[in-house]
Every structure is written in C-alpha cells, then in structure tokens.
PDB file of C-alpha atoms in Angstrom:
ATOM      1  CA  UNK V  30       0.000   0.000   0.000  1.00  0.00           C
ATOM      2  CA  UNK V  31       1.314   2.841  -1.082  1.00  0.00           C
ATOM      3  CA  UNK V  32       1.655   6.519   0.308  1.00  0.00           C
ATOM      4  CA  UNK V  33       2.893   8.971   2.374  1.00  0.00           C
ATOM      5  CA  UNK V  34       2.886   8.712   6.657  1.00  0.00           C
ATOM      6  CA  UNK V  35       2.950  11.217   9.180  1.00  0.00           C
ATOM      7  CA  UNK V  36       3.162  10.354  12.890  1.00  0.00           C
ATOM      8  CA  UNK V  37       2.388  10.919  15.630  1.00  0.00           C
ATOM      9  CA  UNK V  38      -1.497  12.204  14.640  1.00  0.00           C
ATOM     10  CA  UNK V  39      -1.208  14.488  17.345  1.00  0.00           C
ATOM     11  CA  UNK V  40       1.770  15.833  19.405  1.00  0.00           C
ATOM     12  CA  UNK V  41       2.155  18.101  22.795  1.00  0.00           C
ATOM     13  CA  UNK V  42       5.076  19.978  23.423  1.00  0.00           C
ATOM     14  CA  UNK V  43       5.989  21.674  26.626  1.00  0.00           C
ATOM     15  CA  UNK V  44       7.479  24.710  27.079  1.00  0.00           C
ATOM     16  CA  UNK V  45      11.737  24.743  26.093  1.00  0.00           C
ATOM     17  CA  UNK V  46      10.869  21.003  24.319  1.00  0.00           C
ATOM     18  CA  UNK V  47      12.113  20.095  21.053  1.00  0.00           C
ATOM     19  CA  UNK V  48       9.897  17.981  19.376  1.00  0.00           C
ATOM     20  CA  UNK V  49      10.594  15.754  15.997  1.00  0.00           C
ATOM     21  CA  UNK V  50       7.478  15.317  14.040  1.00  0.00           C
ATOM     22  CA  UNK V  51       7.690  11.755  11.379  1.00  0.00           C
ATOM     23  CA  UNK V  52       7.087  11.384   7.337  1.00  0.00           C
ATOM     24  CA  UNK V  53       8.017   8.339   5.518  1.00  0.00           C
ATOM     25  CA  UNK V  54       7.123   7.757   1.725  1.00  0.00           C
ATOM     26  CA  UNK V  55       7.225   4.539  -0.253  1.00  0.00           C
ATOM     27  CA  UNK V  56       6.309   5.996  -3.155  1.00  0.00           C
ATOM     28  CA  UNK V  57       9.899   6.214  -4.268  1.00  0.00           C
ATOM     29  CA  UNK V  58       9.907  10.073  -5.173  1.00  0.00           C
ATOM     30  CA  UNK V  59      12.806  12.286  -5.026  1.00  0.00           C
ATOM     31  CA  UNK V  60      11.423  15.562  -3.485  1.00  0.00           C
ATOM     32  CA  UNK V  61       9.947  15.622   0.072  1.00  0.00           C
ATOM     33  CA  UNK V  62       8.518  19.088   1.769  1.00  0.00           C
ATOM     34  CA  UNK V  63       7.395  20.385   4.911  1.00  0.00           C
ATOM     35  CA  UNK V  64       4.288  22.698   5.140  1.00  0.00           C
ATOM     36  CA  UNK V  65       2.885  24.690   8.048  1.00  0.00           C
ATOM     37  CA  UNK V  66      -0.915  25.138   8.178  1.00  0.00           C
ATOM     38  CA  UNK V  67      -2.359  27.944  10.580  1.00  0.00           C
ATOM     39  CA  UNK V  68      -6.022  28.758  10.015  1.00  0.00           C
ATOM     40  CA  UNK V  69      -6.960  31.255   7.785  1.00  0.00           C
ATOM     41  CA  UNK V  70      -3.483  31.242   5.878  1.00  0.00           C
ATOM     42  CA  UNK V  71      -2.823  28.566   3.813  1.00  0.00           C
ATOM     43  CA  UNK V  72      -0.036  26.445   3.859  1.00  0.00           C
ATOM     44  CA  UNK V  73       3.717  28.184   4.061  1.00  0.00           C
ATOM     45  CA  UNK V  74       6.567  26.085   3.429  1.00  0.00           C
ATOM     46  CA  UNK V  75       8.770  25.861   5.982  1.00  0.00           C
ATOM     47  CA  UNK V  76      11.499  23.471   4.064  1.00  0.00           C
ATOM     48  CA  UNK V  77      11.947  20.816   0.898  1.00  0.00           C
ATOM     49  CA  UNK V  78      14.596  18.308   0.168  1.00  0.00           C
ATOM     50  CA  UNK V  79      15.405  17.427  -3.967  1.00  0.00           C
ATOM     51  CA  UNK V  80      17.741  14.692  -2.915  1.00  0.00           C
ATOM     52  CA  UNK V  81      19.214  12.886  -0.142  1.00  0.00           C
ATOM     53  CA  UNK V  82      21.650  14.661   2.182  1.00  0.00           C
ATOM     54  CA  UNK V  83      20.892  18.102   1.051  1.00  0.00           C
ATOM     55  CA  UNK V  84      17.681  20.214   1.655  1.00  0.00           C
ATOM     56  CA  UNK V  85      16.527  24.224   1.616  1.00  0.00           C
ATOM     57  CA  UNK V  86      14.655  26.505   3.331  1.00  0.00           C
ATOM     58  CA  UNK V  87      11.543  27.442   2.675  1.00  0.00           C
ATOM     59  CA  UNK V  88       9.528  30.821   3.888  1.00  0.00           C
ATOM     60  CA  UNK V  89       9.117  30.239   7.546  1.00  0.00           C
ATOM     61  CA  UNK V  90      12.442  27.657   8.527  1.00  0.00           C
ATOM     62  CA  UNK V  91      13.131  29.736  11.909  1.00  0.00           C
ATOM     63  CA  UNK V  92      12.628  27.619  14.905  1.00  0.00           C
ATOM     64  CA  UNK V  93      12.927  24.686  12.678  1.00  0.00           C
ATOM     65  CA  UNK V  94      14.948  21.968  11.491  1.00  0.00           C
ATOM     66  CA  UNK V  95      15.300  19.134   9.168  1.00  0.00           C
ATOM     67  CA  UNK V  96      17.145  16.278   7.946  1.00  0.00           C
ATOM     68  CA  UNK V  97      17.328  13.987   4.584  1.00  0.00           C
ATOM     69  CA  UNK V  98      19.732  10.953   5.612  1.00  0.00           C
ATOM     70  CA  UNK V  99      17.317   8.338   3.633  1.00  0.00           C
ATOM     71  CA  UNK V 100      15.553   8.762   0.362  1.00  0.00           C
ATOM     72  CA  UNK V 101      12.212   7.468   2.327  1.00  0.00           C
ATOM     73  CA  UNK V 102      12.202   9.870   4.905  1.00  0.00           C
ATOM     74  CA  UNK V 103      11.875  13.292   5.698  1.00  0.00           C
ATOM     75  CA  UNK V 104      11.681  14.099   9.498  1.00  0.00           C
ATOM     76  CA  UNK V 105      10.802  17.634  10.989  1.00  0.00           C
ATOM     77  CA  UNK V 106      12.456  19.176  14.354  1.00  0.00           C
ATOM     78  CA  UNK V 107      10.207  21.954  16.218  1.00  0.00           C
ATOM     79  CA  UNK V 108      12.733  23.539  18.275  1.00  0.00           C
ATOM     80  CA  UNK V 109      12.306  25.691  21.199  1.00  0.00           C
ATOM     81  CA  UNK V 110      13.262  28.628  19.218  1.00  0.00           C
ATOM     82  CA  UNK V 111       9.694  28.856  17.384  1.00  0.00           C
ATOM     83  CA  UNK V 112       8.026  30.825  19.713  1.00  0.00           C
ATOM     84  CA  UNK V 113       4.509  29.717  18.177  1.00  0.00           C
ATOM     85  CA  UNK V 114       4.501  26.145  16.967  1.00  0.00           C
ATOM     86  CA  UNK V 115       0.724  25.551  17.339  1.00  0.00           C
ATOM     87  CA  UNK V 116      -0.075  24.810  14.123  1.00  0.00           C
ATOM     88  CA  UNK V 117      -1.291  21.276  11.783  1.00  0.00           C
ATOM     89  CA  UNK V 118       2.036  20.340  10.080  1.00  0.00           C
ATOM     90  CA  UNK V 119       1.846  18.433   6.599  1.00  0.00           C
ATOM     91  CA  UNK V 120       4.276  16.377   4.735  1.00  0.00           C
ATOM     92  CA  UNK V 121       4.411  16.409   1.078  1.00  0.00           C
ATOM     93  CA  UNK V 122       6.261  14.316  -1.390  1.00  0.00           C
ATOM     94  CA  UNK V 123       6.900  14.690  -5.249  1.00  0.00           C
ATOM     95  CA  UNK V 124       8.086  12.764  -8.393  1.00  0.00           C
ATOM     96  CA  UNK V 125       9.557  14.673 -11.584  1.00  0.00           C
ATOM     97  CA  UNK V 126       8.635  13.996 -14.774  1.00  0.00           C
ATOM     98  CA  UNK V 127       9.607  16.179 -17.737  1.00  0.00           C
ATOM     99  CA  UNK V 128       9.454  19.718 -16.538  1.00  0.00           C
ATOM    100  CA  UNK V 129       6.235  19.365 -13.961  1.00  0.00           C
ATOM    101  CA  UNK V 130       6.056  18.213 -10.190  1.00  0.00           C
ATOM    102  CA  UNK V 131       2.922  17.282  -9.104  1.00  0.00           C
ATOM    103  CA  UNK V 132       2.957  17.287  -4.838  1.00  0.00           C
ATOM    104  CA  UNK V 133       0.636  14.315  -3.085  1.00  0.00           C
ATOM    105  CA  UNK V 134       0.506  14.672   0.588  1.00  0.00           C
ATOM    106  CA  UNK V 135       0.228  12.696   4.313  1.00  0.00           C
ATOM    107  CA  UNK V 136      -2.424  12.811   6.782  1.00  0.00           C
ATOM    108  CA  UNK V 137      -0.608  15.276   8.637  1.00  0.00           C
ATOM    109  CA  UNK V 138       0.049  15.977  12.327  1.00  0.00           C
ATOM    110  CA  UNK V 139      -1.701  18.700  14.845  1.00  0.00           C
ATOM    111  CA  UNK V 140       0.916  20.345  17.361  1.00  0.00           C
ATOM    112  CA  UNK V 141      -0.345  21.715  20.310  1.00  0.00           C
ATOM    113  CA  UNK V 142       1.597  23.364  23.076  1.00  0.00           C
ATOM    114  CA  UNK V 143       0.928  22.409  26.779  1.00  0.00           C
TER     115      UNK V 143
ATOM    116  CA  UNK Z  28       7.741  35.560  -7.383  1.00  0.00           C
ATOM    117  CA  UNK Z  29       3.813  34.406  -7.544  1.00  0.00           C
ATOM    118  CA  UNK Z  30       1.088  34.865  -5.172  1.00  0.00           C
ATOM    119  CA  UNK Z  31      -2.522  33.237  -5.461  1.00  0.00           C
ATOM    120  CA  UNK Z  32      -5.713  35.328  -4.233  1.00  0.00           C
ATOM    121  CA  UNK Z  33      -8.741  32.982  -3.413  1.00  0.00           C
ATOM    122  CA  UNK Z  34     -11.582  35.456  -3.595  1.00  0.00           C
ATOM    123  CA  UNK Z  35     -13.318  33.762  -1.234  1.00  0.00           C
ATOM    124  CA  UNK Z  36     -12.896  32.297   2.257  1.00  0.00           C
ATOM    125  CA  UNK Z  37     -16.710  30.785   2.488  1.00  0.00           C
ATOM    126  CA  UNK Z  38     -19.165  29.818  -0.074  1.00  0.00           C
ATOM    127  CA  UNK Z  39     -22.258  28.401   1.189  1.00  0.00           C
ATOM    128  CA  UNK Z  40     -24.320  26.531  -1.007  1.00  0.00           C
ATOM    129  CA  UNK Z  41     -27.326  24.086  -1.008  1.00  0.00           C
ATOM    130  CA  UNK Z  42     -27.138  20.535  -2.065  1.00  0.00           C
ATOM    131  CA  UNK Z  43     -27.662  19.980  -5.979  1.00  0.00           C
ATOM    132  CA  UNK Z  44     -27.048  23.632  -6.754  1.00  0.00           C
ATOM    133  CA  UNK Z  45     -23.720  24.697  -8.683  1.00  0.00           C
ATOM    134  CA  UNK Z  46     -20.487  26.191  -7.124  1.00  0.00           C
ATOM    135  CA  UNK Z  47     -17.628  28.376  -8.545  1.00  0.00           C
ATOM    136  CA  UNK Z  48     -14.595  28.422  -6.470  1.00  0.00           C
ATOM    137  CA  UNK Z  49     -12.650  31.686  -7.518  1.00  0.00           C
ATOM    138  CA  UNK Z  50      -8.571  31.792  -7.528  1.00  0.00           C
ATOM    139  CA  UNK Z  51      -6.845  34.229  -9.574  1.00  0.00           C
ATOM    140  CA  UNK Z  52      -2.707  34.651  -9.527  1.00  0.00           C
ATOM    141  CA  UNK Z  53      -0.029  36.704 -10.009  1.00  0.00           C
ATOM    142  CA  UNK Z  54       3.107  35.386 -11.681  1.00  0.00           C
ATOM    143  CA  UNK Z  55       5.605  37.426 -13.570  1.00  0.00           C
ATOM    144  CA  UNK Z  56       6.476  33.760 -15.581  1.00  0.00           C
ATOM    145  CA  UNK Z  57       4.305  30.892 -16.349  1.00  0.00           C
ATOM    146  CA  UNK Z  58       2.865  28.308 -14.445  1.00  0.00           C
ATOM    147  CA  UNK Z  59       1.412  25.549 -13.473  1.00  0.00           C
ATOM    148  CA  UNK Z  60      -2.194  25.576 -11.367  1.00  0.00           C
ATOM    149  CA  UNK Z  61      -3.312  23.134  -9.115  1.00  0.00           C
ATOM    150  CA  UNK Z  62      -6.607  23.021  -7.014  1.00  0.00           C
ATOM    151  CA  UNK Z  63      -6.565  20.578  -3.729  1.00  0.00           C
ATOM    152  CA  UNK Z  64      -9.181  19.533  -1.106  1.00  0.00           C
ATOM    153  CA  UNK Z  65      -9.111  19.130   2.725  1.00  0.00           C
ATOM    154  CA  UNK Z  66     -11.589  17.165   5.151  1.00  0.00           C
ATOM    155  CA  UNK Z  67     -11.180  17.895   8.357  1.00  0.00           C
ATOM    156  CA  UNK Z  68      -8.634  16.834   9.887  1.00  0.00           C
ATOM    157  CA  UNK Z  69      -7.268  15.051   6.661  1.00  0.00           C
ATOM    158  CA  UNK Z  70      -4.262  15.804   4.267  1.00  0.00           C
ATOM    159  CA  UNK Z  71      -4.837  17.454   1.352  1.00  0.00           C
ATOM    160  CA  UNK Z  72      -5.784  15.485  -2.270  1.00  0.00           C
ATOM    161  CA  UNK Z  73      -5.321  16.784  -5.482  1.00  0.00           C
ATOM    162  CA  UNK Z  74      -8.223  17.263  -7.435  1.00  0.00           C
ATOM    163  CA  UNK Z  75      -6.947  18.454 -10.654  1.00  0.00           C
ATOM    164  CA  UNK Z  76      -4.320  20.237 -12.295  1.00  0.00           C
ATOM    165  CA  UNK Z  77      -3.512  22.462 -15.320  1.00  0.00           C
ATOM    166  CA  UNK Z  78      -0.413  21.870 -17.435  1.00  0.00           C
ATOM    167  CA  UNK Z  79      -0.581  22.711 -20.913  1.00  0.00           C
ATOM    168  CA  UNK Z  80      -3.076  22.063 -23.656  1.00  0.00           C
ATOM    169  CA  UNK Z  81      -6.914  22.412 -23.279  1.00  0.00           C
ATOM    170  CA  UNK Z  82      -7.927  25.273 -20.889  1.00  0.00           C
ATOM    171  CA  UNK Z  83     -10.250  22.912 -19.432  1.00  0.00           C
ATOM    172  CA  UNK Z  84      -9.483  20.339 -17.104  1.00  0.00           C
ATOM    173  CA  UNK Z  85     -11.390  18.153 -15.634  1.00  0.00           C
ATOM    174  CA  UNK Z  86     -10.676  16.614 -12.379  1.00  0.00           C
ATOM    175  CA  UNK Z  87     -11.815  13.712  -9.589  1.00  0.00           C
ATOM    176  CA  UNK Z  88     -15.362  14.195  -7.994  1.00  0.00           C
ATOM    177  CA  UNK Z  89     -17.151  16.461 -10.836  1.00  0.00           C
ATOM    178  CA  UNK Z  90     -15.166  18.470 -10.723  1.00  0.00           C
ATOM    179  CA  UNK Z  91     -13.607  20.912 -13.152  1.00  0.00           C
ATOM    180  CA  UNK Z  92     -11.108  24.261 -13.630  1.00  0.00           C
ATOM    181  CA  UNK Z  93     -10.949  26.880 -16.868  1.00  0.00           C
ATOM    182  CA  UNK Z  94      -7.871  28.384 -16.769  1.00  0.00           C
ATOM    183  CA  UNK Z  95      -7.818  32.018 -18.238  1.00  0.00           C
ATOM    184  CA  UNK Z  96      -4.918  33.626 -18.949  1.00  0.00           C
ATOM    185  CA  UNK Z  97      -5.787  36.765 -20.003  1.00  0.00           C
ATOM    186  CA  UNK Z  98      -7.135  37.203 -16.517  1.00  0.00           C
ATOM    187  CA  UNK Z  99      -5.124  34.651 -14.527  1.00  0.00           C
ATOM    188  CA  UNK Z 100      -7.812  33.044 -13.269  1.00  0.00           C
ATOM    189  CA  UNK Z 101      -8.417  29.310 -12.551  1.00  0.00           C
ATOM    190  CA  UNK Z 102     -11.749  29.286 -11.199  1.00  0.00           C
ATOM    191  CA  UNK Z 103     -12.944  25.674  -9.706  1.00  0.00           C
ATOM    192  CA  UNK Z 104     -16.720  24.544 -10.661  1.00  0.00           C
ATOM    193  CA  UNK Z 105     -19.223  21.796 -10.027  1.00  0.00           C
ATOM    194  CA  UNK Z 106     -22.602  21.379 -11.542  1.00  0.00           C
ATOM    195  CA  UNK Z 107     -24.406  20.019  -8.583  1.00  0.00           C
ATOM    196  CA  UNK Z 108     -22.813  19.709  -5.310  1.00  0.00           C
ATOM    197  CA  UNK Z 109     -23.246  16.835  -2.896  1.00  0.00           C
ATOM    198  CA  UNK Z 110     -23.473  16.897   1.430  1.00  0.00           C
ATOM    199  CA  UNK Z 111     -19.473  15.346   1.111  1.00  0.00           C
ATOM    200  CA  UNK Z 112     -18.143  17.927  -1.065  1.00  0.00           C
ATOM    201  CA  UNK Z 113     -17.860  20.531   2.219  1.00  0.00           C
ATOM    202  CA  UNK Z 114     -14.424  20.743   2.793  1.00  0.00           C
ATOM    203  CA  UNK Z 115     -11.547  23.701   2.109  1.00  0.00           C
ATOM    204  CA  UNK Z 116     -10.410  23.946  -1.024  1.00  0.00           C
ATOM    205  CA  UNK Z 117      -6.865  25.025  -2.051  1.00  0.00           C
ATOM    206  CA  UNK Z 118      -5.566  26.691  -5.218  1.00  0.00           C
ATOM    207  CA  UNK Z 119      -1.620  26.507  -5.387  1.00  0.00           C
ATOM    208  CA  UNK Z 120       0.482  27.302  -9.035  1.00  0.00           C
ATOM    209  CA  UNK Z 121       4.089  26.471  -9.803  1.00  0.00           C
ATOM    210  CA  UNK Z 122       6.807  28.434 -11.427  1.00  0.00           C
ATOM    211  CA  UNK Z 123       6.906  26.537 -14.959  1.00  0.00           C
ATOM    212  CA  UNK Z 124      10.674  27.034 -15.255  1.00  0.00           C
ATOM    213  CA  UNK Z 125      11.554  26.370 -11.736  1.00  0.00           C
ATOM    214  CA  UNK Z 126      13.978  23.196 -11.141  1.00  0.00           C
ATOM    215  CA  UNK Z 127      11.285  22.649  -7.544  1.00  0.00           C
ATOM    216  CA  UNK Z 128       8.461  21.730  -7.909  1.00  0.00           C
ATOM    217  CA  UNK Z 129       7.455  24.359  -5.061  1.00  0.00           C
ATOM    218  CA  UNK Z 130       4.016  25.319  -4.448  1.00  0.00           C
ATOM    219  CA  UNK Z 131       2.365  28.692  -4.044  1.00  0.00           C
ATOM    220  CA  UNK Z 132      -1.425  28.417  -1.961  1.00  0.00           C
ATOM    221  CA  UNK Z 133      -3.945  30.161  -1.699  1.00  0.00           C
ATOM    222  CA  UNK Z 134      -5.496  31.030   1.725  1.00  0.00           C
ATOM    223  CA  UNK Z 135      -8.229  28.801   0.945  1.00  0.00           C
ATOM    224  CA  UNK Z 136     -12.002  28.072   0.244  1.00  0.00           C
ATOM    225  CA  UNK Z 137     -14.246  26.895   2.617  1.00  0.00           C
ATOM    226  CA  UNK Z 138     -17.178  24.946   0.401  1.00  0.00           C
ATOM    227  CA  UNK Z 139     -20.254  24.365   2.728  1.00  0.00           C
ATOM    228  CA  UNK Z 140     -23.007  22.487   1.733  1.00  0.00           C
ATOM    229  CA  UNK Z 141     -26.226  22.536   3.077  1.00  0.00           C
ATOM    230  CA  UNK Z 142     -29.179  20.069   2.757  1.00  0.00           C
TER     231      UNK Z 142
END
C-alpha cells in the first residue's frame, strides 16, 4: 500500500521542548517538503529536500529543522526557538517527470503546546 | 515571485445547486495551477491540475477548472454539489521554469453544503 505517513497524529510539546514530528514515503519520489498550516493562511513552506543529504529553506524555517539521511524519509524538528509552533504540520512528497512536479501529501500531524 | 488570491474564504451553497470556487494569480512567468481539497482533519488530495493544452481540465469528484490567462484566473466549478463535497479547497500554481516543484497556496475556500 502505497503513500505517504505522518506520525504521531497528534503531538504536545511543553514549554523549552524540542519535538521531531515523522514522514516516511514509499512511493519512491525524489522531493519531500514540509508545510505549516495555521487557520486562515494557507499552507507556508517551511522546508523541501530534492535529494538525499541536502535540503533548503523554505519561507518560515526559523525555529525549525530538518534532515534527509534516507531517500524514504523526511523528518521535521520543532525547536524551542519557534516561539509559536501551534499549528497542523503536513508532509508532502513529489516525483519529476519532464518539466512538472505534481505534490501528493500525508495525513498530517496537529501540534499543540501544553 | 507568484502569489494566489482565493476570492473567497466561504461559499455556502445548497445541495444539488452549482459552485464556482474563484482563484486568480499573479506570476511574472508561467505556471502551473493546481486546485486541492481538505476534510477535516485530513491531508490534502489533489483534485486536478492544469499543465498545458486544453484550458479545461477536468478533475476527480465532478469536478472541473478553466484556466484564463488573459485574466489569470483558474476558477474551480461543479454542476451540482453533494453533502461530502464541504471541505476547504486550495488553489496553489508552480513556477513553470523552476527546477522545484514548489508550491504557491492560496489562503483557501471553505465549500459548505447545506441540505
């Protein structure tokens, strides 16, 4: 079954905590990115990955941070530097082909700060 | 750099009736334009996309999109909406020429449908 997982569903953080949020894909694609969701705003990237071992920064990466050590996985650090990390956090992955990406993404995971 | 302006943030709308979702952009080079759903508490699906080619695309659901150029518009429409269709929907467009595939959203379109 393919697709794209995000755990935990839901996470608390306490005050000072870092907090890793999950995203695996087995849908073999190349590109993996992290998007922030607040209400009434969209989503804002916060950062993407083209290939393993190297990623970028999106619009909002303060307070965040990310690795890309397998092709399969994508993981997301909330540090205690984002003052505001209430928020639902989705995972996105994409395939190229020809000149177009098209993004598919997870189920997503709520943050909520105790 | 791009920007997407979903005209509006509710549309309220009675089952069987038609809907237009509106999303203009603003993009100094071409793109690509994408409309997405969300159920609560849910990811978000694609429900159609414009490339190239025929300015109408048709998408999952009954859905479809015209893209208009000469206005940058890609305005989202259903003939007759069902109770499951309420959800947000989100237009996003990509820079054509761009070597990411990164996205550009809209704030987003909440569809409620009423019996």
């Amino acid at each position: 079954d393919g697709g794209i997982t995000q755990s935990p569903k839901y996470l608390f953080r306490k005050e000072g905590q870092n907090v890793t949020l999950s995203c695996e894909q087995n849908l073999n694609h190349d590109a993996m990115y992290w998007y922030r969701q607040d209400p009434g705003q969209g989503l804002r990237l916060i950062y993407y990955s083209q290939i393993v071992n190297d990623f970028q920064k999106g619009d909002i990466a303060e307070g965040y941070s990310v690795s890309r050590e397998k092709k399969e996985s994508f993981p997301l650090t909330v540090t205690s530097a984002q003052k505001n990390p209430t928020a639902f956090y989705l995972c996105a992955s994409s395939i190229r082909i020809g000149h177009q990406e098209t993004q598919y993404f997870g189920p997503g995971t709520r943050l909520l700060v105790l | 750099a791009q920007s997407v302006t979903q005209l509006d943030s509710q549309v309220p709308v009675f089952e069987e009736a038609p809907v237009e979702l509106r999303c203009n952009y603003s993009s100094s080079v071409s793109v690509y334009l994408f409309w997405y759903v969300q159920y609560p508490n849910q990811g978000l699906q694609l429900l159609l996309k414009y490339l190239s080619g025929s300015t109408l695309v048709k998408g999952i659901n009954g859905f479809e999109a015209e893209f208009n150029k000469s206005q940058t518009s890609f305005h989202l429409r259903k003939p007759s909406v069902h109770i499951s269709d309420t959800a947000e929907y989100f237009c996003a467009v990509s820079d054509r020429g761009s070597n990411t595939g990164k996205l550009i959203f809209g704030q987003g379109t909440t569809l409620q449908v009423k019996p």
